Coordinates of C-alpha atoms in Angstrom, one line a residue:
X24 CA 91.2 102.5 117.5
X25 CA 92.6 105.0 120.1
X26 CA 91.4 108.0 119.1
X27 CA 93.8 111.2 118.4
X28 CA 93.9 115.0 118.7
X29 CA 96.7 118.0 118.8
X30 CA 96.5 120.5 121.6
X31 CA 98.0 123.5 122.6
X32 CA 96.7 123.3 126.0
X33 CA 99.0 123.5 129.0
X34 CA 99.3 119.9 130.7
X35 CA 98.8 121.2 134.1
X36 CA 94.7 122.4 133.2
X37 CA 94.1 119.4 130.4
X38 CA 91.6 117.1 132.0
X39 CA 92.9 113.5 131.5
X40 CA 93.5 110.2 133.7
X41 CA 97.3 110.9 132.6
X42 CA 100.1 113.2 131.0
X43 CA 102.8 110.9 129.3
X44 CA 106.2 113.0 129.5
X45 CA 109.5 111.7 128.2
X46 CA 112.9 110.8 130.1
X47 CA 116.2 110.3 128.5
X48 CA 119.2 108.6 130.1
X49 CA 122.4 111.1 130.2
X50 CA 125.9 110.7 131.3
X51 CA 124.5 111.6 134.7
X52 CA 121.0 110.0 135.0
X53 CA 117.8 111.0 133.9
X54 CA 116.7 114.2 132.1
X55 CA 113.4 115.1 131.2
X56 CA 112.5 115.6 127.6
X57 CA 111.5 118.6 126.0
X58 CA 107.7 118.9 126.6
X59 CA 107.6 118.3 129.6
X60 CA 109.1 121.4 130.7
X61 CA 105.8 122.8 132.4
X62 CA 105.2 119.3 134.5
X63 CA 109.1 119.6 135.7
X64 CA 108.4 123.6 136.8
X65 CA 105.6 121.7 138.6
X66 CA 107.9 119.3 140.4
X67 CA 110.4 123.1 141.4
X68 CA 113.0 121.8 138.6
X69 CA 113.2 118.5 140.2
X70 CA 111.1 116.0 138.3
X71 CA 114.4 114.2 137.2
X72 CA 115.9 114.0 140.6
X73 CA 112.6 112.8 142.1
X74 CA 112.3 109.9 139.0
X75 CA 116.1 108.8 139.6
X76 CA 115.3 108.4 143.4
X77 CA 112.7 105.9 142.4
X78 CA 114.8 103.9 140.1
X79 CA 114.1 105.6 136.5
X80 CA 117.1 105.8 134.0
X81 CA 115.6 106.6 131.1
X82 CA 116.3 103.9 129.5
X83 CA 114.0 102.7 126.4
X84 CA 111.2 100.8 127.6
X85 CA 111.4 102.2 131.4
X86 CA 107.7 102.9 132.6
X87 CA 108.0 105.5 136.3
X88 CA 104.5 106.5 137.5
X89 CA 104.2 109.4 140.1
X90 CA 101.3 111.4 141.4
X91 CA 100.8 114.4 140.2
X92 CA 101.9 118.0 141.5
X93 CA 99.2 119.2 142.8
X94 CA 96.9 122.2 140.8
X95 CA 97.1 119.3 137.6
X96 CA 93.9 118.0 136.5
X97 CA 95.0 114.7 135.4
X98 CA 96.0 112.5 138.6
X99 CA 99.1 110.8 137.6
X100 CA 102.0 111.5 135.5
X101 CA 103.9 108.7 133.4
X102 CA 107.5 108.6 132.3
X103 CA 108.9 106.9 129.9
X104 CA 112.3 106.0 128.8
X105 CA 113.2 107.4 125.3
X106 CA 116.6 105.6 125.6
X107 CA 119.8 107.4 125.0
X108 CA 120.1 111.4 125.2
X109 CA 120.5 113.0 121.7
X110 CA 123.7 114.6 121.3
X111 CA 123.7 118.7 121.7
X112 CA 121.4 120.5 118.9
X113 CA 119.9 117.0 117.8
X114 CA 116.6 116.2 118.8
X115 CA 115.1 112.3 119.3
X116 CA 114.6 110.3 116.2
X117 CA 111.6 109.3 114.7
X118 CA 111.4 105.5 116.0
X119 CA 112.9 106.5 119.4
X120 CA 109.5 108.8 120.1
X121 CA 107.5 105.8 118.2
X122 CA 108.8 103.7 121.0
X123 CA 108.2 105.2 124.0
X124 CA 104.5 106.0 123.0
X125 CA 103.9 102.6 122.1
X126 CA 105.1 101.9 125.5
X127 CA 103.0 104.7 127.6
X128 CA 99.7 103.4 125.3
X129 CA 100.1 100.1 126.6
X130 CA 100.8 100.6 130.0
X131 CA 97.8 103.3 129.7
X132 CA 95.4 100.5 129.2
X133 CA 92.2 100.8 130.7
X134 CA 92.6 104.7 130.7
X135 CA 89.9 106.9 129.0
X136 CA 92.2 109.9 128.0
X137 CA 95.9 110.3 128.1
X138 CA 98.1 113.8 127.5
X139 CA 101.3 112.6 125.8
X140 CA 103.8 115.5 126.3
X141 CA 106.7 113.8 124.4
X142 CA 108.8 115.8 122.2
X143 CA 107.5 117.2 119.3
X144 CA 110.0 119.8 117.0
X145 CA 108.0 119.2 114.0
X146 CA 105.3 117.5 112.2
X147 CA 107.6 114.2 111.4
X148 CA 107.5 113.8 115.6
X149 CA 103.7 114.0 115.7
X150 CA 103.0 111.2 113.2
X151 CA 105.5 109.4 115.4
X152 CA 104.2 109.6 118.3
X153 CA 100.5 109.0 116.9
X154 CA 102.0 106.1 114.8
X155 CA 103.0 104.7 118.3
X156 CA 100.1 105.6 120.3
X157 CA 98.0 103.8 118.1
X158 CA 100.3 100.6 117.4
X159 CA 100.8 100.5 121.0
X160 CA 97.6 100.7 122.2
X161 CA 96.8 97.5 119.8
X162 CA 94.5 94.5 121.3
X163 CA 93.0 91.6 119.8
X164 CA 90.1 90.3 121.9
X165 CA 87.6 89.0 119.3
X166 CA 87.5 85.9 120.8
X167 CA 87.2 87.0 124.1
X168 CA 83.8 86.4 126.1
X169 CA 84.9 88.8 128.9
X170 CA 85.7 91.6 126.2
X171 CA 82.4 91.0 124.4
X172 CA 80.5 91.1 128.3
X173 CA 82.3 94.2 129.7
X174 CA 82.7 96.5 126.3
X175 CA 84.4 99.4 126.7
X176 CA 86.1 98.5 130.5
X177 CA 87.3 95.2 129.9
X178 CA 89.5 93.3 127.2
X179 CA 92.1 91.1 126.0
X180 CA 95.3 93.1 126.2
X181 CA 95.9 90.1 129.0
X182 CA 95.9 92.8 131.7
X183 CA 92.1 92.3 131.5
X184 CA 92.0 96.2 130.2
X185 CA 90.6 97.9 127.4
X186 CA 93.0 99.6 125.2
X187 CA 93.9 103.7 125.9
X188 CA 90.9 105.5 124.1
X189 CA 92.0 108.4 123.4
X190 CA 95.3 110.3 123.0
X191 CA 95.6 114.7 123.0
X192 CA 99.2 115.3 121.7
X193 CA 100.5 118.5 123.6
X194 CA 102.6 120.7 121.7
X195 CA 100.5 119.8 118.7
X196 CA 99.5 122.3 115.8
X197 CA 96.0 121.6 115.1
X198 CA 95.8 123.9 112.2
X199 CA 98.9 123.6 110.6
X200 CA 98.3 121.9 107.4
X201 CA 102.0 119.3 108.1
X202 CA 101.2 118.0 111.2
X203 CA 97.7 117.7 110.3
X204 CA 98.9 115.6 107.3
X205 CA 101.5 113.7 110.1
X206 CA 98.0 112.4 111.9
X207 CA 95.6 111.7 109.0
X208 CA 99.0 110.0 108.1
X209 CA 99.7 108.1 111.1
X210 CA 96.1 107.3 111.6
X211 CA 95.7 105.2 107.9
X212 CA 98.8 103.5 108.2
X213 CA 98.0 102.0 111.9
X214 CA 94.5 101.1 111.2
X215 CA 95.7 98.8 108.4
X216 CA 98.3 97.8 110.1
X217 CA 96.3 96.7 113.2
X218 CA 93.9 95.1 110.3
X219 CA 97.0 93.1 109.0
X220 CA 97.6 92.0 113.1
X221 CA 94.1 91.1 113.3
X222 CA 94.1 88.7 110.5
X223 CA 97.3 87.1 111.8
X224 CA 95.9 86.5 114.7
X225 CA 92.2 85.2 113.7
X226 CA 92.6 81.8 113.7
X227 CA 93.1 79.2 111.3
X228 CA 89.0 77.5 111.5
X229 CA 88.1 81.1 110.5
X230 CA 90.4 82.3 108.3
X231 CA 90.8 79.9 105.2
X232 CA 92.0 81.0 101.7
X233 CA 88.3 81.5 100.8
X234 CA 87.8 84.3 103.9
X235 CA 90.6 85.8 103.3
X236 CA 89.7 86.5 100.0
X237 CA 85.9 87.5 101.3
X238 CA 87.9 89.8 103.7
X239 CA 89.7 91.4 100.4
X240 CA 87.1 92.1 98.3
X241 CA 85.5 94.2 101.3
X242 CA 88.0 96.6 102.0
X243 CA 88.2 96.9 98.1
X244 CA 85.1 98.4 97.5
X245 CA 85.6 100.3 100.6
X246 CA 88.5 102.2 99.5
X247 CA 87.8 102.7 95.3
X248 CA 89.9 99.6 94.8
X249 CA 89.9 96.4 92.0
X250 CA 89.8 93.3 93.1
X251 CA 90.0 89.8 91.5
X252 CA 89.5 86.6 92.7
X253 CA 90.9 83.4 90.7
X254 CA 89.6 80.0 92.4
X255 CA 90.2 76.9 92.2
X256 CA 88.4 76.4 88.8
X257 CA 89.9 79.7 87.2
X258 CA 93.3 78.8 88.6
X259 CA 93.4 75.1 86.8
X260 CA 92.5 77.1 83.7
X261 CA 94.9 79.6 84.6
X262 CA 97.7 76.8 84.4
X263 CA 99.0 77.9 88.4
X264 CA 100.5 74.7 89.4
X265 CA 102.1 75.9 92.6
X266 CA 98.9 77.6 94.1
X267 CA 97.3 74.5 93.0
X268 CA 99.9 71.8 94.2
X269 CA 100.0 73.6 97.6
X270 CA 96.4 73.6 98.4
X271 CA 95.6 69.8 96.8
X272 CA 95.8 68.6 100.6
X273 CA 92.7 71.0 102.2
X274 CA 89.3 70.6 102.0
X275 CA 89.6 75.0 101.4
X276 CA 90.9 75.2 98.5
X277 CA 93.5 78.0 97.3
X278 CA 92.9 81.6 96.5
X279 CA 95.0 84.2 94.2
X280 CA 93.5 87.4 94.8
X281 CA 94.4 90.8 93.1
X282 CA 93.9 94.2 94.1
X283 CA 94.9 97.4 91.8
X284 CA 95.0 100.9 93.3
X285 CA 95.6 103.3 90.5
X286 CA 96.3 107.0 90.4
X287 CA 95.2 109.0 87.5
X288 CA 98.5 111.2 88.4
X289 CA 101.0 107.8 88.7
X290 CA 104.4 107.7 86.6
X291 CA 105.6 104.5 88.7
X292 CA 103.7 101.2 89.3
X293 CA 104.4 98.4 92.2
X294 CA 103.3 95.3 92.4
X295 CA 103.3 93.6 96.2
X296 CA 103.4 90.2 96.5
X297 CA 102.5 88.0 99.4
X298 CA 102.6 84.5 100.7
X299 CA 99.4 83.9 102.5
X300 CA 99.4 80.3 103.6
X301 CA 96.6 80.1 106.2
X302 CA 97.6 77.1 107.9
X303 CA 101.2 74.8 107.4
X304 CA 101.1 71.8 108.8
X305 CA 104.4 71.3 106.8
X306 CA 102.0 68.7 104.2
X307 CA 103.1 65.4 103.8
X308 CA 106.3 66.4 105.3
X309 CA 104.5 67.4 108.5
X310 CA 106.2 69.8 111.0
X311 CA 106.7 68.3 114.4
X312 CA 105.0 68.7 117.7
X313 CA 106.3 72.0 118.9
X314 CA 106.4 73.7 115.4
X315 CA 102.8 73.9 114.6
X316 CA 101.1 76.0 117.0
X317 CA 101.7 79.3 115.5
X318 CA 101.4 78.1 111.7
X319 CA 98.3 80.4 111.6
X320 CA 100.6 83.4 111.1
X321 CA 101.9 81.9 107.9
X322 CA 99.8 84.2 105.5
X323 CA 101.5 87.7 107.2
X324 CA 103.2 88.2 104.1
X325 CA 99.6 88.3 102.1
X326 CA 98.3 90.3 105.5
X327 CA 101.4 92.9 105.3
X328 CA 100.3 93.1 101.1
X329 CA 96.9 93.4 101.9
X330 CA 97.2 96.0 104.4
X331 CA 99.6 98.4 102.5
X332 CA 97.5 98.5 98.8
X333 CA 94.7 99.5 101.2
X334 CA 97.0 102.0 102.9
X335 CA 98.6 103.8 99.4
X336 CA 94.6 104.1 98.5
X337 CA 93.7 105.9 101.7
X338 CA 96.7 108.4 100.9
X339 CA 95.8 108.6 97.5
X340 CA 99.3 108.1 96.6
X341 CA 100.2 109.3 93.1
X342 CA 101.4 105.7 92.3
X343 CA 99.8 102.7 90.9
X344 CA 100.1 99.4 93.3
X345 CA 99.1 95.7 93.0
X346 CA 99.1 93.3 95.5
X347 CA 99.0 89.9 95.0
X348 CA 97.9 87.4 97.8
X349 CA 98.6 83.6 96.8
X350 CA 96.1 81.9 99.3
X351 CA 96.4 78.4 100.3
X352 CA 96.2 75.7 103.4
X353 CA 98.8 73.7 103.6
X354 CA 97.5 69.9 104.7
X355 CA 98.3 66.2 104.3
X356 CA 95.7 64.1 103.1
X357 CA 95.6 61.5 100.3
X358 CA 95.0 64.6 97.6
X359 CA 98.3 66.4 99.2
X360 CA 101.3 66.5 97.1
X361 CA 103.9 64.4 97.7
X362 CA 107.3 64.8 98.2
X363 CA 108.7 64.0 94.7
X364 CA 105.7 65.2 92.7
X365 CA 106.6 67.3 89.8
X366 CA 104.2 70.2 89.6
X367 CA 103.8 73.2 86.4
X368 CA 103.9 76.0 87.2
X369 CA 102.0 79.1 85.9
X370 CA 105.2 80.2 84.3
X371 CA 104.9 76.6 82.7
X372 CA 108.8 75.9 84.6
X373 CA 108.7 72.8 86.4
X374 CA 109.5 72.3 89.9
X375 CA 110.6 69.1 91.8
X376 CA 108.9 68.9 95.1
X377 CA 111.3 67.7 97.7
X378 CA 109.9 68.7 100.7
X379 CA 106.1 70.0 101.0
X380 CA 107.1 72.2 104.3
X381 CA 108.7 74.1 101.5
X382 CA 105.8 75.3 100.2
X383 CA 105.5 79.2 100.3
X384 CA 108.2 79.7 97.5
X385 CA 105.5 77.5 95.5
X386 CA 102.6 79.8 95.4
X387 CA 104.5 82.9 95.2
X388 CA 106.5 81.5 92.2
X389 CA 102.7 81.8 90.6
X390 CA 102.3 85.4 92.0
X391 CA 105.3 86.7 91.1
X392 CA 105.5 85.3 87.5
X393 CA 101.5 86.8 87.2
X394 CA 102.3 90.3 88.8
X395 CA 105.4 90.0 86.2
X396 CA 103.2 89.7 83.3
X397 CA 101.9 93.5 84.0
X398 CA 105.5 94.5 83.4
X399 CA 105.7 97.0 86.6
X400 CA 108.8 99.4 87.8
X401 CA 109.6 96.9 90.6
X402 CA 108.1 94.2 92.2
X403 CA 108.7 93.4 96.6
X404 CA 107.3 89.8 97.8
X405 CA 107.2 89.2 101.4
X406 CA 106.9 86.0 102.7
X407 CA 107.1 84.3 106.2
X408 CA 109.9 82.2 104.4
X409 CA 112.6 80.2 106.2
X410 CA 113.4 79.2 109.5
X411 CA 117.0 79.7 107.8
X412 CA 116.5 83.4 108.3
X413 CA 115.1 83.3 112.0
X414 CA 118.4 81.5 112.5
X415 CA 120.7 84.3 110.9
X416 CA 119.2 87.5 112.1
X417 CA 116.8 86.3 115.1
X418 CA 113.3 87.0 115.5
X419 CA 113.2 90.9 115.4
X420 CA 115.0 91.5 111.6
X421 CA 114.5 90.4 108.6
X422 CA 116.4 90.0 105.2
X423 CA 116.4 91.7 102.5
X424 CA 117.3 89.9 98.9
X425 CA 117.0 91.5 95.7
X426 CA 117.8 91.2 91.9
X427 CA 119.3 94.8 91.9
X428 CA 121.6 96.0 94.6
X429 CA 120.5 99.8 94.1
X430 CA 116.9 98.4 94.8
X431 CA 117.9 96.6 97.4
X432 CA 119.3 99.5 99.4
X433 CA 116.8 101.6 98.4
X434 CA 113.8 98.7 100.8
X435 CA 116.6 98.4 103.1
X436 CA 117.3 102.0 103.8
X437 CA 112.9 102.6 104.0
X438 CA 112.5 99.7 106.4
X439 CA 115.0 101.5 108.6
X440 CA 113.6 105.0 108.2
X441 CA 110.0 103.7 109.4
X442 CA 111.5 101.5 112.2
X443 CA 111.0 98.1 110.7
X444 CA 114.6 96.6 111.8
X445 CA 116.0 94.7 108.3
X446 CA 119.6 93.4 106.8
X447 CA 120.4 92.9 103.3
X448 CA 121.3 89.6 102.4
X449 CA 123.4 88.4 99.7
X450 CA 122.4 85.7 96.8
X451 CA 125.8 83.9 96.3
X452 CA 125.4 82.3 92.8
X453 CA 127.3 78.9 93.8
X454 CA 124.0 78.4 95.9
X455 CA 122.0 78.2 92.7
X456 CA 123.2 74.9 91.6
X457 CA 121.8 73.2 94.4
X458 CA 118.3 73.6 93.1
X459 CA 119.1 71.8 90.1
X460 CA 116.6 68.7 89.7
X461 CA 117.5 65.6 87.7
X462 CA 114.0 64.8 86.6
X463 CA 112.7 68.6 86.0
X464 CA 113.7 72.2 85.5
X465 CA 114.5 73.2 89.0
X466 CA 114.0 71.6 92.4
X467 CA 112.1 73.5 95.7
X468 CA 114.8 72.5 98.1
X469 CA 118.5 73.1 97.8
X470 CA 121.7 73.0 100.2
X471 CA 120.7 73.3 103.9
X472 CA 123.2 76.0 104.9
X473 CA 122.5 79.1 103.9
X474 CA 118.5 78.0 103.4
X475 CA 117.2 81.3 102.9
X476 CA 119.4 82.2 100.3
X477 CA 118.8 79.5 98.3
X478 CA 114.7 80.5 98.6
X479 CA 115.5 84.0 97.3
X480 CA 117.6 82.2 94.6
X481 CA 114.0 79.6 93.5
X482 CA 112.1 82.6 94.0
X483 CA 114.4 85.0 91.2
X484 CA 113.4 82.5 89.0
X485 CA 110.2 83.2 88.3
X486 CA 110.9 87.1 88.1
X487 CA 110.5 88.6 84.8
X488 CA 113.4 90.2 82.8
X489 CA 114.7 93.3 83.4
X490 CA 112.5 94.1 86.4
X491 CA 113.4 95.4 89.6
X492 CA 112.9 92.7 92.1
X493 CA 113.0 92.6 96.3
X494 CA 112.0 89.4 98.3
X495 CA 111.5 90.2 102.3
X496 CA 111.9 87.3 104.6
X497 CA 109.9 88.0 107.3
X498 CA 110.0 84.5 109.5
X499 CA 111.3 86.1 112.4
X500 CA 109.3 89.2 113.3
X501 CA 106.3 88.4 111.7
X502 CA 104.9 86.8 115.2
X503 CA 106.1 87.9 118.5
X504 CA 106.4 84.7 120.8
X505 CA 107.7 86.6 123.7
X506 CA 106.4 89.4 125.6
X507 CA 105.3 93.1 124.2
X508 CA 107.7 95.2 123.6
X509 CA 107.5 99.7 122.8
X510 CA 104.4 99.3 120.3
X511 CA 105.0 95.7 119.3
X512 CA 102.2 93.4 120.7
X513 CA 102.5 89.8 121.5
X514 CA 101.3 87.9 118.6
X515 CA 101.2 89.3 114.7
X516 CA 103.3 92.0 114.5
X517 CA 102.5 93.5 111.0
X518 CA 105.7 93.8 110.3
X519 CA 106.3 95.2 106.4
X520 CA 103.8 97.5 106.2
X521 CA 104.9 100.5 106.7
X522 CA 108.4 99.0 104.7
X523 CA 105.9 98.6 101.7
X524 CA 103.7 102.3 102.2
X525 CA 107.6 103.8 102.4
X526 CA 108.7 101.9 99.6
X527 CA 105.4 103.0 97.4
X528 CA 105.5 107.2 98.8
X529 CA 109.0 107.2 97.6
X530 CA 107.7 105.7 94.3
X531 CA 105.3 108.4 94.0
X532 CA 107.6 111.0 94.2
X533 CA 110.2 109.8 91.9
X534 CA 112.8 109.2 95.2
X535 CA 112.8 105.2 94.7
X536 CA 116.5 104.0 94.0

């Protein structure tokens, strides 16, 4: 990972193959951001004039390199839109300066060291930036020959580039204790983020339930935390029908694993939930040719779980969190369940199977009714869910349900604080009575319209009483399709896990709804 420092040196002597600065678009054109104030004196005052005459507006995303002024040590100077100017007396927010570092890393790539000279007012800026930097600067080239030959020059961030190794932040305190915190911050929750994008992208050959699970128990003992791992024979005796029914159809069989990070100073407890299905095919309902080639990111619910348990014990939050990963492939094959199968679950609540391609409410009807037993404070599941959900808010946003509407603002309003766009959906009761089943106690499908409602509604189910419930539809920004955007990559996203590290600080000190 891109590796990060604060300095208090001047850009124009700090030795570096570039010095990021910001650029905002105003009423009339381009202004330079504070920070940059020393590289604009460079330019005699005229850094934004010079920028505008080569096309920069400042807007978000906008990438201008220059040489630069002579007497600076670094060669070139970068700048990058941070969007639209903050009104008088306001500085930039948080996601704005996540942004445009995300943006600078990744068109850094292939550059040794980089001076970002973006604005910093205080130690909340710093841990943006960073948090950028180093989600921006993200590439997955295991599988990669050229990578593995040409270590350390070449990669797989398909402009045949290593990522930006290191990043100085100027304006940095390096010995206040804040923005020290900001960094050590910034740096835990990117590393296991980028963790949660690596296993989204590892392919499906390599990542069963079963590796997954191995994958688990590692960063478990790294990091002081409990794991347990149910298979197939301790899930049969367990009674989990849905993990079970799920993963009849693959030669890997299914996985529940657990991991407990406790605090001895915790008055709260979480429990995360995820769906990990590390391959759908759809089952006996297969998907059809053009819907199965990204079915490998099915499990970045489990991944976004994983990643943020591991997270709250590296920042020895003073809160007690389980995660929960239900862990199965998703295949057709005379074992599979069929489409009119009746399955028991670990609740002992029936469920009609309709339609096999509905199969991650299944195994997280099992997780959630487990991580229920435990009775904790709340409980968030997130789920690559419906295609329902991609339809209604497209494929950067996703929904958020709940059992509690306090709760459910309290998720929506820390997905928004981190940057993780999100909308609160509704669960309109008259939706419920499509899951009703003739032969057992509730059906897996319902009505069509309004399809990921109607999974939050199967899903509430098999919450227990009085307990404070959130489900995260994350279909749509889980995988990126399309081309990188500010410090999104093209491929797993990790989208929820900085939601879910949010959601578990504001646990820990007694801020949660």
């Amino acid at each position: 990972m891109t590796a990060l420092t604060l300095s208090t040196a001047a850009a124009p002597g700090l030795r570096a193959d570039a010095i990021v600065i910001g650029v905002a678009k105003g009423p009339d054109g381009p202004s330079v951001a504070p920070g940059a104030e020393a590289v604009d004196k460079a330019y005699d005052g005229r850094l934004a004039a010079v920028l505008e005459t080569l096309g920069a507006s400042g807007a978000e995303g906008e990438v201008t390199k220059l040489p630069a002024p002579s007497g600076f040590k670094a060669p070139v100077v970068v700048a990058v839109g941070l969007g639209a100017e903050p009104e008088k007396d306001a500085g930039f927010d948080g996601e704005a300066l996540r942004r445009a570092a995300g943006t600078a890393a990744r068109a850094l790539a292939g550059a040794k060291k980089a001076a970002f000279a973006l604005p910093l007012t205080e130690a909340a800026d710093a841990g943006a930036v960073a948090e950028g930097v180093l989600l921006g600067a993200y590439a997955f080239d295991a599988y990669k020959e050229s990578a593995k030959e040409a270590k350390g020059t070449k990669g797989a961030k398909g402009n045949g580039k290593a990522p930006l190794a290191e990043a100085a932040l100027l304006g940095g305190k390096p010995r206040d204790k804040a923005y020290k915190a900001a960094i050590e911050r910034a740096a835990a929750v990117a590393e296991e983020l980028n963790r949660a994008r690596d296993l989204v992208n590892t392919p499906p050959n390599d990542l069963d339930p079963e590796a997954f699970a191995a994958v688990a128990q590692t960063a478990a003992k790294e990091h002081g935390i409990k794991v347990q791992v149910l298979d197939e024979k301790a899930l049969t005796k367990g009674g989990y029908g849905g993990i079970l029914g799920v993963g009849a159809g693959s030669a890997a069989g299914p996985r529940l694993v657990k991991l407990s990070y406790t605090s001895p100073k915790a008055k709260k407890s979480l429990a995360f939930v995820g769906k990990g299905i590390t391959y759908d095919s759809g089952g006996i309902s297969l998907k059809p040719a053009g819907h199965n080639e990204t079915m490998k990111c099915d499990m970045a619910g489990a991944a976004a779980v994983f990643a943020a348990v591991v997270a709250a014990a590296r920042l020895g939050l003073e809160v007690n969190v389980t995660g929960w990963l239900a862990l199965a492939e998703n295949m057709p094959s005379g074992s599979a369940t069929r489409p009119g199968d009746v399955l028991r679950m670990y609740s002992g609540k029936t469920v009609e199977v309709l339609n096999t391609d509905a199969e991650g409410r299944l195994v997280l009807a099992d997780a959630l009714w487990a991580a229920s037993q435990e009775k904790p404070d709340a409980i968030i599941d997130v789920a690559t869910l419906t295609g329902a959900m991609m339809l209604a808010l497209g494929s950067r946003t996703y929904g958020v349900m709940a059992n509690d509407d306090a709760f459910r603002s309290a998720v929506y309003e820390a997905a928004e604080e981190v940057g993780e766009p999100a909308w609160p959906m509704p669960m309109p009761e008259h939706l419920r009575k499509g899951l009703d089943s003739a032969t057992a106690d509730i059906a897996n499908m319902g009505e069509r319209m309004g399809g990921g409602l109607v999974a939050g509604l199967f899903l509430r189910e098999f919450v227990g009483e009085g307990i404070s419930w959130a489900h995260l539809d994350i279909a749509g920004p889980a995988f990126n399709e399309g081309a990188p955007f500010g410090y999104t990559p093209k491929g797993g996203t990790g989208t929820a896990v900085r939601t879910l590290v949010r959601v578990a600080e504001l646990a820990a000190a007694g801020e949660l709804g």
